[in-house]
mmCIF file of C-alpha atoms in Angstrom:
data_model
loop_
_atom_site.group_PDB
_atom_site.id
_atom_site.type_symbol
_atom_site.label_atom_id
_atom_site.label_comp_id
_atom_site.label_asym_id
_atom_site.label_seq_id
_atom_site.Cartn_x
_atom_site.Cartn_y
_atom_site.Cartn_z
ATOM 1 C CA ALA A 73 81.213 92.111 46.409
ATOM 2 C CA THR A 74 80.582 94.631 43.700
ATOM 3 C CA GLY A 75 83.585 95.342 41.548
ATOM 4 C CA PHE A 76 85.680 92.571 43.262
ATOM 5 C CA GLU A 77 88.643 91.514 41.118
ATOM 6 C CA PRO A 78 90.917 88.741 42.318
ATOM 7 C CA VAL A 79 94.633 89.277 42.527
ATOM 8 C CA LEU A 80 95.188 85.709 41.175
ATOM 9 C CA THR A 81 95.159 85.679 37.387
ATOM 10 C CA SER A 82 94.923 82.633 35.161
ATOM 11 C CA ALA A 83 98.616 83.188 34.214
ATOM 12 C CA MET A 84 99.652 83.253 37.875
ATOM 13 C CA ALA A 85 97.594 80.117 38.658
ATOM 14 C CA GLY A 86 99.275 78.282 35.699
ATOM 15 C CA LEU A 87 102.701 79.159 36.974
ATOM 16 C CA LEU A 88 101.901 78.229 40.538
ATOM 17 C CA ALA A 89 100.340 74.899 39.337
ATOM 18 C CA GLU A 90 103.811 73.938 38.019
ATOM 19 C CA SER A 91 105.140 74.064 41.507
ATOM 20 C CA LEU A 92 102.404 71.990 43.150
ATOM 21 C CA PRO A 93 103.261 68.449 44.261
ATOM 22 C CA PHE A 94 103.279 66.033 41.379
ATOM 23 C CA GLU A 95 100.151 64.090 42.341
ATOM 24 C CA THR A 96 98.226 67.286 42.963
ATOM 25 C CA ARG A 97 99.332 68.888 39.681
ATOM 26 C CA PHE A 98 97.915 66.100 37.591
ATOM 27 C CA ALA A 99 94.717 65.523 39.468
ATOM 28 C CA THR A 100 93.649 69.168 39.620
ATOM 29 C CA THR A 101 90.456 70.100 37.911
ATOM 30 C CA GLY A 102 90.343 73.803 38.905
ATOM 31 C CA TRP A 103 90.821 76.527 41.438
ATOM 32 C CA ARG A 104 88.147 78.135 43.480
ATOM 33 C CA LEU A 105 88.250 81.294 45.649
ATOM 34 C CA ALA A 106 87.315 80.012 49.144
ATOM 35 C CA PHE A 107 87.963 83.249 51.143
ATOM 36 C CA CYS A 108 88.644 86.879 50.675
ATOM 37 C CA PRO A 109 88.048 89.485 53.471
ATOM 38 C CA CYS A 110 86.333 91.946 51.042
ATOM 39 C CA VAL A 111 83.775 89.225 50.152
ATOM 40 C CA HIS A 112 83.523 87.145 53.325
ATOM 41 C CA GLY A 113 84.533 89.669 56.044
ATOM 42 C CA ALA A 114 87.867 90.503 57.628
ATOM 43 C CA SER A 115 87.981 87.764 60.262
ATOM 44 C CA LEU A 116 90.712 85.142 60.867
ATOM 45 C CA GLY A 117 88.051 82.977 62.460
ATOM 46 C CA THR A 118 86.031 83.028 59.240
ATOM 47 C CA LEU A 119 89.156 82.120 57.234
ATOM 48 C CA TYR A 120 89.660 79.103 59.586
ATOM 49 C CA ARG A 121 86.020 78.028 59.425
ATOM 50 C CA THR A 122 86.151 78.252 55.660
ATOM 51 C CA GLY A 123 89.556 76.539 55.469
ATOM 52 C CA GLU A 124 89.169 73.781 58.127
ATOM 53 C CA ASP A 125 87.924 71.303 55.548
ATOM 54 C CA LEU A 126 90.052 72.400 52.598
ATOM 55 C CA LYS A 127 93.286 70.590 51.801
ATOM 56 C CA ARG A 128 95.530 72.120 49.139
ATOM 57 C CA THR A 129 95.075 75.841 49.360
ATOM 58 C CA ILE A 130 97.016 78.749 48.063
ATOM 59 C CA LEU A 131 97.204 81.809 50.384
ATOM 60 C CA LEU A 132 97.749 84.838 48.163
ATOM 61 C CA ILE A 133 98.523 88.351 49.395
ATOM 62 C CA ARG A 134 99.025 91.688 47.648
ATOM 63 C CA ASP A 135 100.628 94.291 49.865
ATOM 64 C CA GLU A 136 99.976 97.969 49.662
ATOM 65 C CA GLU A 137 103.218 98.407 47.585
ATOM 66 C CA GLY A 138 101.794 95.949 44.971
ATOM 67 C CA HIS A 139 103.988 92.977 45.800
ATOM 68 C CA VAL A 140 102.173 89.622 45.373
ATOM 69 C CA PHE A 141 103.277 86.622 47.379
ATOM 70 C CA GLY A 142 101.955 83.739 49.558
ATOM 71 C CA GLY A 143 102.260 80.040 50.194
ATOM 72 C CA TYR A 144 100.842 76.633 49.306
ATOM 73 C CA ALA A 145 99.304 74.863 52.290
ATOM 74 C CA PRO A 146 98.895 71.091 51.874
ATOM 75 C CA MET A 147 96.788 70.781 55.023
ATOM 76 C CA PRO A 148 93.618 72.567 56.135
ATOM 77 C CA TRP A 149 93.940 75.942 57.912
ATOM 78 C CA PHE A 150 92.408 75.609 61.413
ATOM 79 C CA ALA A 151 93.379 76.885 64.804
ATOM 80 C CA LYS A 152 93.894 74.205 67.491
ATOM 81 C CA PRO A 153 94.825 75.308 71.014
ATOM 82 C CA GLY A 154 98.278 74.160 72.087
ATOM 83 C CA ARG A 155 99.398 73.102 68.629
ATOM 84 C CA LEU A 156 102.510 74.759 67.278
ATOM 85 C CA TYR A 157 103.528 74.322 63.632
ATOM 86 C CA TYR A 158 102.049 71.530 61.448
ATOM 87 C CA GLY A 159 101.804 70.583 57.824
ATOM 88 C CA THR A 160 104.064 68.557 55.433
ATOM 89 C CA ASP A 161 107.115 69.252 53.344
ATOM 90 C CA GLU A 162 104.806 69.710 50.298
ATOM 91 C CA ALA A 163 104.278 73.314 51.566
ATOM 92 C CA PHE A 164 106.074 76.103 49.820
ATOM 93 C CA VAL A 165 106.123 79.929 49.765
ATOM 94 C CA PHE A 166 106.464 82.190 46.746
ATOM 95 C CA SER A 167 106.719 85.673 45.516
ATOM 96 C CA PHE A 168 105.738 87.281 42.166
ATOM 97 C CA GLY A 169 107.410 90.530 43.401
ATOM 98 C CA LYS A 170 105.910 93.772 42.195
ATOM 99 C CA PRO A 171 103.835 93.420 39.043
ATOM 100 C CA GLY A 172 105.464 95.259 36.206
ATOM 101 C CA ALA A 173 108.926 95.035 37.757
ATOM 102 C CA SER A 174 109.907 92.286 35.296
ATOM 103 C CA GLU A 175 109.635 92.965 31.642
ATOM 104 C CA GLY A 176 108.589 89.491 30.879
ATOM 105 C CA GLY A 177 105.511 89.480 33.029
ATOM 106 C CA PRO A 178 104.653 87.080 35.855
ATOM 107 C CA GLU A 179 106.434 84.155 34.173
ATOM 108 C CA GLU A 180 109.828 85.732 34.830
ATOM 109 C CA SER A 181 109.017 87.070 38.267
ATOM 110 C CA LEU A 182 107.705 83.991 40.065
ATOM 111 C CA ARG A 183 110.132 82.605 42.666
ATOM 112 C CA THR A 184 109.152 79.589 44.687
ATOM 113 C CA PHE A 185 110.836 78.350 47.858
ATOM 114 C CA PRO A 186 110.143 74.684 48.722
ATOM 115 C CA ALA A 187 110.837 73.246 52.080
ATOM 116 C CA LEU A 188 114.510 72.293 52.589
ATOM 117 C CA PRO A 189 115.011 68.556 52.823
ATOM 118 C CA GLY A 190 115.862 67.621 56.404
ATOM 119 C CA GLY A 191 115.338 71.158 57.456
ATOM 120 C CA GLN A 192 112.928 72.891 59.876
ATOM 121 C CA THR A 193 109.470 71.436 59.961
ATOM 122 C CA MET A 194 107.709 74.760 60.582
ATOM 123 C CA PHE A 195 105.433 74.621 57.599
ATOM 124 C CA MET A 196 102.044 76.146 58.819
ATOM 125 C CA PHE A 197 100.930 77.831 61.948
ATOM 126 C CA ALA A 198 97.245 78.654 62.748
ATOM 127 C CA GLY A 199 96.765 80.607 65.993
ATOM 128 C CA VAL A 200 93.940 82.744 67.298
ATOM 129 C CA ASP A 201 96.074 85.842 66.788
ATOM 130 C CA MET A 202 97.846 85.114 63.507
ATOM 131 C CA LEU A 203 98.653 82.582 60.825
ATOM 132 C CA ALA A 204 102.110 81.914 59.508
ATOM 133 C CA MET A 205 104.149 79.825 57.120
ATOM 134 C CA GLY A 206 107.803 78.882 57.598
ATOM 135 C CA GLY A 207 109.987 79.500 60.697
ATOM 136 C CA GLY A 208 113.304 78.855 62.288
ATOM 137 C CA SER A 209 115.316 78.988 65.408
ATOM 138 C CA ASP A 210 115.215 82.760 65.271
ATOM 139 C CA ALA A 211 111.342 82.707 65.531
ATOM 140 C CA LYS A 212 111.005 84.586 62.216
ATOM 141 C CA ALA A 213 108.407 83.311 59.793
ATOM 142 C CA ALA A 214 108.544 83.485 56.050
ATOM 143 C CA LEU A 215 104.993 84.933 56.119
ATOM 144 C CA THR A 216 102.761 86.074 59.033
ATOM 145 C CA VAL A 217 99.371 87.648 58.807
ATOM 146 C CA GLN A 218 97.800 89.150 61.944
ATOM 147 C CA SER A 219 94.248 88.284 63.058
ATOM 148 C CA ASP A 220 92.909 91.617 61.649
ATOM 149 C CA LEU A 221 94.063 90.343 58.151
ATOM 150 C CA LEU A 222 95.416 93.895 57.586
ATOM 151 C CA ARG A 223 99.010 93.629 58.742
ATOM 152 C CA GLY A 224 101.791 91.083 58.427
ATOM 153 C CA THR A 225 105.444 90.391 58.375
ATOM 154 C CA SER A 226 107.801 88.528 56.069
ATOM 155 C CA HIS A 227 111.347 87.404 56.958
ATOM 156 C CA ALA A 228 114.006 85.100 55.691
ATOM 157 C CA ALA A 229 112.982 81.709 57.194
ATOM 158 C CA GLU A 230 115.018 78.532 57.663
ATOM 159 C CA THR A 231 112.097 76.198 56.659
ATOM 160 C CA PHE A 232 112.113 77.510 53.054
ATOM 161 C CA ALA A 233 115.499 79.390 52.852
ATOM 162 C CA ASN A 234 113.524 82.282 51.411
ATOM 163 C CA PRO A 235 114.248 85.984 51.364
ATOM 164 C CA PRO A 236 111.504 88.349 52.591
ATOM 165 C CA LEU A 237 108.565 87.838 50.240
ATOM 166 C CA ALA A 238 106.751 91.185 50.649
ATOM 167 C CA SER A 239 107.817 94.728 49.825
ATOM 168 C CA GLY A 240 109.400 94.892 53.286
ATOM 169 C CA GLU A 241 109.654 92.971 56.544
ATOM 170 C CA ASP A 242 106.463 94.687 57.780
ATOM 171 C CA PHE A 243 103.645 95.024 55.269
ATOM 172 C CA ILE A 244 100.000 96.259 55.004
ATOM 173 C CA VAL A 245 97.651 93.836 53.277
ATOM 174 C CA GLN A 246 95.815 95.345 50.346
ATOM 175 C CA GLN A 247 94.063 92.051 49.406
ATOM 176 C CA LEU A 248 94.249 88.514 50.802
ATOM 177 C CA GLU A 249 92.761 85.480 49.029
ATOM 178 C CA LEU A 250 92.598 81.777 49.918
ATOM 179 C CA TRP A 251 92.229 79.599 46.798
ATOM 180 C CA VAL A 252 91.392 75.917 47.054
ATOM 181 C CA VAL A 253 92.964 73.613 44.494
ATOM 182 C CA GLU A 254 90.151 71.249 43.517
ATOM 183 C CA GLY A 255 90.552 67.887 41.881
ATOM 184 C CA ASP A 256 90.178 64.130 41.857
ATOM 185 C CA PHE A 257 92.434 63.318 44.784
ATOM 186 C CA ASN A 258 92.753 59.977 46.473
ATOM 187 C CA ASP A 259 91.877 61.226 49.990
#
C-alpha cells in the first residue's frame, strides 16, 4: 500500500527478540511482515490463510490511543471448528504502552508476560468470529481481536498474569500486523 509504514520498528523487534524462546532467538535470520489489513485486506479469514503455515509469529497491534501491544504465537494461526485454545507455553503477550510515555524510549517501556508455569493453558484461540491470546476461568482473554479486525478487548488473564495491554479494556485497532520470525529451525 502506498505510504504504508509498519508499527514494528527495528528497535522494537530487537527488544521482542530477547523474549523469544532460546532456540528461536538464536536460529532467527529475520522478520517478515506476513499480514496487515491495510495491505492484504481486513479479513480474519485472510489472516488465517496467511498464517496457517507460519509458526513463530508476532501479532502486533496499535490502538487508536497509540498503545502498542500484542503476543508471540509459537503455533500457526488457523481456525479449526470445535477446537478451543491451543498452542504451547512458549507463547507470551507484551505491551510497549503508549509511545513517548517513557523518556527512555521503547527499551524502557516493553513489558512481557510469559505463560505461568503450571497455570492455564489458554495460549491461543482462532475462531471464525475472533482470535485471542490468554484466558482464564473468568473467560477474559489477555487479547481479543474481532473478525472485522477493527475492534478488540484486553483484560487481565490468568494464563499470562498480565494487566490489560491496550489503552483500555475495549479498544479500536488503528493498525494490526502479523510478523513471521524466520530462521533455520529444526522443524
